[in-house]
Short mmCIF file of C-alpha atoms and ligand atoms in Angstrom, two decimals:
data_model
loop_
_atom_site.label_atom_id
_atom_site.label_comp_id
_atom_site.label_asym_id
_atom_site.label_seq_id
_atom_site.Cartn_x
_atom_site.Cartn_y
_atom_site.Cartn_z
CA MET A 131 0.01 0.01 0.11
CA LYS A 132 1.43 3.41 -1.10
CA ASP A 133 -1.29 5.69 -0.03
CA PHE A 134 -4.32 5.62 2.37
CA THR A 135 -6.76 7.83 4.15
CA ALA A 136 -6.74 7.86 8.03
CA LYS A 137 -8.11 9.96 10.77
CA VAL A 138 -5.81 11.87 13.25
CA THR A 139 -6.04 10.64 16.73
CA SER A 140 -3.37 12.65 18.26
CA ALA A 141 -1.08 15.56 17.12
CA GLU A 142 1.40 17.16 19.33
CA GLY A 143 4.13 19.38 17.84
CA ASN A 144 5.59 17.55 15.11
CA GLN A 145 4.30 14.10 16.16
CA VAL A 146 1.28 12.80 14.54
CA VAL A 147 -0.55 9.43 15.44
CA LEU A 148 -3.39 8.07 13.07
CA ASP A 149 -6.15 5.64 13.46
CA GLN A 150 -4.31 3.24 10.83
CA THR A 151 -1.11 3.79 8.77
CA ALA A 152 0.78 2.22 6.11
CA PHE A 153 4.07 3.82 7.64
CA ASN A 154 6.34 1.10 9.02
CA PRO A 155 8.08 2.48 12.04
CA HIS A 156 11.88 2.19 13.02
CA GLY A 157 12.61 -1.08 14.48
CA GLY A 158 13.96 -4.53 14.11
CA GLY A 159 17.03 -3.21 12.27
CA LEU A 160 15.01 -1.31 9.79
CA VAL A 161 14.85 2.44 9.17
CA GLY A 162 11.38 4.09 9.62
CA ASP A 163 9.24 5.36 6.68
CA THR A 164 9.05 8.80 5.16
CA GLY A 165 6.52 10.38 3.10
CA TRP A 166 3.39 12.80 3.49
CA ILE A 167 0.56 13.10 5.57
CA ASP A 168 -1.50 15.84 3.47
CA GLU A 169 1.15 18.40 2.49
CA ALA A 170 3.22 17.77 5.80
CA LYS A 171 6.50 16.12 5.18
CA VAL A 172 6.97 12.88 7.31
CA VAL A 173 10.67 12.61 8.08
CA ASP A 174 10.62 9.51 10.22
CA THR A 175 8.26 6.93 11.87
CA VAL A 176 8.92 5.57 15.19
CA LYS A 177 7.10 3.39 17.89
CA GLY A 178 5.34 5.67 20.27
CA PRO A 179 3.80 4.85 23.70
CA ALA A 180 1.23 1.94 23.91
CA ASP A 181 2.03 0.57 20.77
CA SER A 182 1.20 3.58 18.78
CA ILE A 183 3.05 4.48 15.62
CA MET A 184 4.29 7.98 15.53
CA HIS A 185 4.77 9.93 12.49
CA VAL A 186 7.57 12.59 13.01
CA LEU A 187 6.82 15.74 10.77
CA GLU A 188 9.66 17.92 9.43
CA ALA A 189 7.78 20.90 11.13
CA PRO A 190 4.82 21.30 13.32
CA ALA A 191 1.43 21.27 11.17
CA CYS A 192 -2.02 22.28 11.68
CA LEU A 193 -3.75 18.81 12.04
CA ASN A 194 -6.90 18.58 14.10
CA VAL A 195 -7.82 15.47 15.97
CA GLY A 196 -10.55 13.60 14.31
CA ALA A 197 -9.72 15.32 10.77
CA GLU A 198 -9.38 12.93 7.91
CA VAL A 199 -5.91 13.05 6.12
CA LYS A 200 -4.19 11.35 3.17
CA GLY A 201 -1.02 9.48 3.98
CA LYS A 202 1.44 8.76 1.12
CA LEU A 203 4.73 6.72 1.44
CA ASP A 204 7.91 7.93 -0.09
CA TRP A 205 7.46 4.81 -2.14
CA ASP A 206 11.01 4.88 -3.93
CA ARG A 207 12.44 4.79 -0.76
CA ARG A 208 10.38 2.25 1.07
CA HIS A 209 10.59 -0.10 -2.02
CA ARG A 210 14.39 -0.09 -1.57
CA ILE A 211 13.86 -0.78 2.30
CA MET A 212 11.67 -3.75 1.27
CA ARG A 213 14.15 -5.09 -1.41
CA MET A 214 17.19 -4.55 1.18
CA HIS A 215 15.29 -6.36 3.93
CA THR A 216 14.23 -9.41 1.81
CA SER A 217 17.93 -9.34 0.56
CA ALA A 218 18.99 -9.67 4.36
CA HIS A 219 16.78 -12.69 4.86
CA LEU A 220 18.07 -14.37 1.92
CA LEU A 221 21.67 -13.91 2.57
CA SER A 222 21.21 -15.07 6.34
CA ALA A 223 19.51 -18.24 4.94
CA ILE A 224 22.18 -18.94 2.63
CA PHE A 225 25.03 -18.25 5.10
CA ASN A 226 23.24 -20.23 7.83
CA LYS A 227 22.68 -23.20 5.44
CA ARG A 228 26.44 -23.20 4.32
CA THR A 229 28.10 -22.24 7.48
CA GLY A 230 25.63 -22.40 10.46
CA ALA A 231 26.17 -18.59 10.99
CA LEU A 232 23.63 -16.78 13.05
CA ILE A 233 22.77 -12.97 12.81
CA THR A 234 24.17 -10.84 15.59
CA GLY A 235 23.06 -7.45 14.21
CA ASN A 236 21.66 -5.77 11.03
CA GLN A 237 20.96 -2.29 9.78
CA ILE A 238 18.67 -2.08 6.74
CA GLN A 239 18.80 1.20 5.02
CA PRO A 240 17.71 2.39 1.60
CA ASP A 241 21.30 2.96 0.09
CA GLU A 242 23.54 0.39 1.90
CA SER A 243 22.62 -2.33 4.42
CA ARG A 244 24.80 -4.55 6.62
CA ILE A 245 24.25 -7.87 8.43
CA ASP A 246 26.63 -9.23 11.12
CA PHE A 247 27.24 -12.98 11.37
CA SER A 248 28.44 -15.00 14.15
CA LEU A 249 31.00 -16.99 12.00
CA GLU A 250 34.58 -18.01 12.76
CA ASP A 251 35.70 -18.52 9.02
CA PHE A 252 36.95 -15.36 7.25
CA ASP A 253 37.48 -16.28 3.79
CA ARG A 254 36.09 -13.51 1.27
CA GLU A 255 36.14 -15.72 -1.73
CA ARG A 256 33.83 -18.06 0.14
CA MET A 257 31.51 -15.59 1.33
CA LEU A 258 31.28 -14.25 -2.20
CA THR A 259 30.36 -17.59 -3.28
CA TYR A 260 27.29 -17.51 -0.82
CA CYS A 261 26.38 -13.86 -2.39
CA GLY A 262 26.52 -15.32 -5.78
CA GLU A 263 24.14 -18.04 -4.67
CA ALA A 264 21.63 -15.35 -3.48
CA ASN A 265 21.74 -13.76 -6.81
CA THR A 266 21.13 -17.26 -8.46
CA ALA A 267 17.88 -17.52 -6.27
CA ILE A 268 16.88 -13.95 -7.20
CA THR A 269 16.88 -14.96 -10.93
CA LYS A 270 14.55 -17.77 -10.23
CA ASN A 271 11.98 -15.19 -8.87
CA PRO A 272 10.21 -17.25 -6.26
CA PRO A 273 7.25 -15.72 -4.35
CA VAL A 274 7.63 -14.25 -1.00
CA LYS A 275 4.75 -15.08 1.08
CA THR A 276 3.46 -13.72 4.50
CA TYR A 277 0.95 -15.51 6.69
CA PHE A 278 0.22 -16.11 10.37
CA MET A 279 0.83 -18.97 12.45
CA LYS A 280 0.36 -20.29 15.97
CA ARG A 281 3.51 -19.50 18.11
CA GLU A 282 3.65 -23.17 19.17
CA GLU A 283 3.48 -24.50 15.59
CA ALA A 284 5.81 -21.79 14.26
CA LEU A 285 8.48 -22.84 16.85
CA LYS A 286 8.57 -26.24 15.22
CA ILE A 287 9.99 -24.99 12.04
CA PRO A 288 13.90 -25.39 11.92
CA GLY A 289 15.60 -21.86 11.55
CA ILE A 290 12.31 -19.93 12.37
CA THR A 291 14.79 -17.49 13.94
CA LYS A 292 18.21 -16.74 12.71
CA LEU A 293 19.13 -14.57 15.50
CA ALA A 294 22.18 -15.52 17.45
CA THR A 295 20.18 -15.02 20.71
CA GLY A 296 18.09 -17.93 19.35
CA ARG A 297 15.04 -15.87 20.72
CA LEU A 298 12.07 -14.78 18.55
CA ALA A 299 11.97 -10.92 18.20
CA ALA A 300 8.20 -11.06 18.93
CA PRO A 301 7.45 -10.79 22.73
CA PRO A 302 6.32 -14.06 24.47
CA ASP A 303 2.76 -12.80 24.79
CA VAL A 304 2.28 -12.56 21.02
CA GLN A 305 0.63 -16.04 20.17
CA GLU A 306 0.04 -15.66 16.48
CA LEU A 307 3.36 -15.13 14.64
CA ARG A 308 3.87 -13.49 11.14
CA ILE A 309 5.79 -15.69 8.94
CA VAL A 310 7.88 -14.50 6.00
CA GLU A 311 8.57 -17.49 3.62
CA ILE A 312 10.91 -16.94 0.57
CA GLU A 313 9.51 -20.27 -1.07
CA GLY A 314 12.27 -22.86 -1.44
CA TYR A 315 14.80 -20.71 0.55
CA ASP A 316 13.70 -19.41 3.97
CA THR A 317 11.05 -19.28 6.51
CA GLN A 318 11.31 -16.69 9.49
CA ALA A 319 9.11 -15.30 11.98
CA ASP A 320 9.20 -11.56 11.15
CA GLY A 321 7.24 -8.46 11.27
CA GLY A 322 8.93 -6.32 8.78
CA VAL A 323 8.13 -5.17 5.21
CA HIS A 324 9.28 -7.22 2.34
CA VAL A 325 8.92 -7.55 -1.67
CA LYS A 326 6.43 -9.88 -3.05
CA ASN A 327 8.67 -11.80 -5.59
CA LEU A 328 12.62 -12.33 -4.96
CA GLY A 329 13.09 -10.81 -8.60
CA GLU A 330 12.13 -7.29 -7.15
CA ILE A 331 15.63 -7.21 -5.57
CA VAL A 332 17.28 -7.41 -9.13
CA LYS A 333 20.61 -8.15 -7.62
CA ILE A 334 22.71 -8.13 -4.49
CA ASP A 335 25.88 -6.38 -4.72
CA PRO A 336 28.41 -7.12 -1.73
CA ILE A 337 30.22 -3.98 -0.94
CA LYS A 338 32.82 -5.54 1.62
CA PHE A 339 33.36 -7.69 4.37
CA GLU A 340 34.71 -6.69 7.71
CA ASN A 341 36.33 -8.47 10.65
CA LYS A 342 34.31 -7.39 13.84
CA GLY A 343 36.19 -9.59 16.33
CA LYS A 344 36.90 -13.26 16.78
CA SER A 345 33.77 -14.62 15.40
CA ASN A 346 31.91 -11.60 14.10
CA ARG A 347 31.82 -10.83 10.38
CA ARG A 348 29.93 -8.10 8.77
CA LEU A 349 28.74 -7.83 5.47
CA TYR A 350 27.82 -4.48 3.72
CA PHE A 351 25.71 -4.84 0.63
CA THR A 352 23.74 -2.75 -1.83
CA ILE A 353 21.15 -3.24 -4.60
CA PRO A 354 20.97 -1.43 -8.10
ZN1 ZN B 593 13.36 -9.39 8.91
#
């Protein structure tokens, strides 16, 4: 969804909360969405109090509580975030399959993203091979499906989390988990934004690998 209508439920200074929104807040390694609410520029989206989603405006705007407004995402930027995020899932699945590496951190941004792996081995050639495998998968263009599953069922799926903590990102009281499946490649519990088909990524360009300690490897990558 690139645009929508909603009602203002709170507006204080440059912070606006709506009764519904397509803006994805900062979290889980992803930057927050930007765009517009009516004519006002949204420069960031963050999680607010009581599970609210707070739109941060460039400058305070005259928005009245109860007023109907039009929300519009900066779609070019958001689509890059989605492509980067699905790329990170694909890379983590392939690195995990080949080496057993788990994710110790990530930063998903529109221009350049990075993933940290727990990995003893530091062989650039081998890691480039894994990126090549990811690009082969992209050319096959499998669908990326999202659906919900009961927590206890989801926990039976091997690799449902690839975080080094071994824990799910979703809090323990969440009983229905959102599952993101790259058909044939990866199934993870995840709340973030993704493409519909792997081909949308076009290509993953590894930028560099960095040694971040004894068993921590960082991969920087981008997309065209
Ligand atoms: Zn994710």
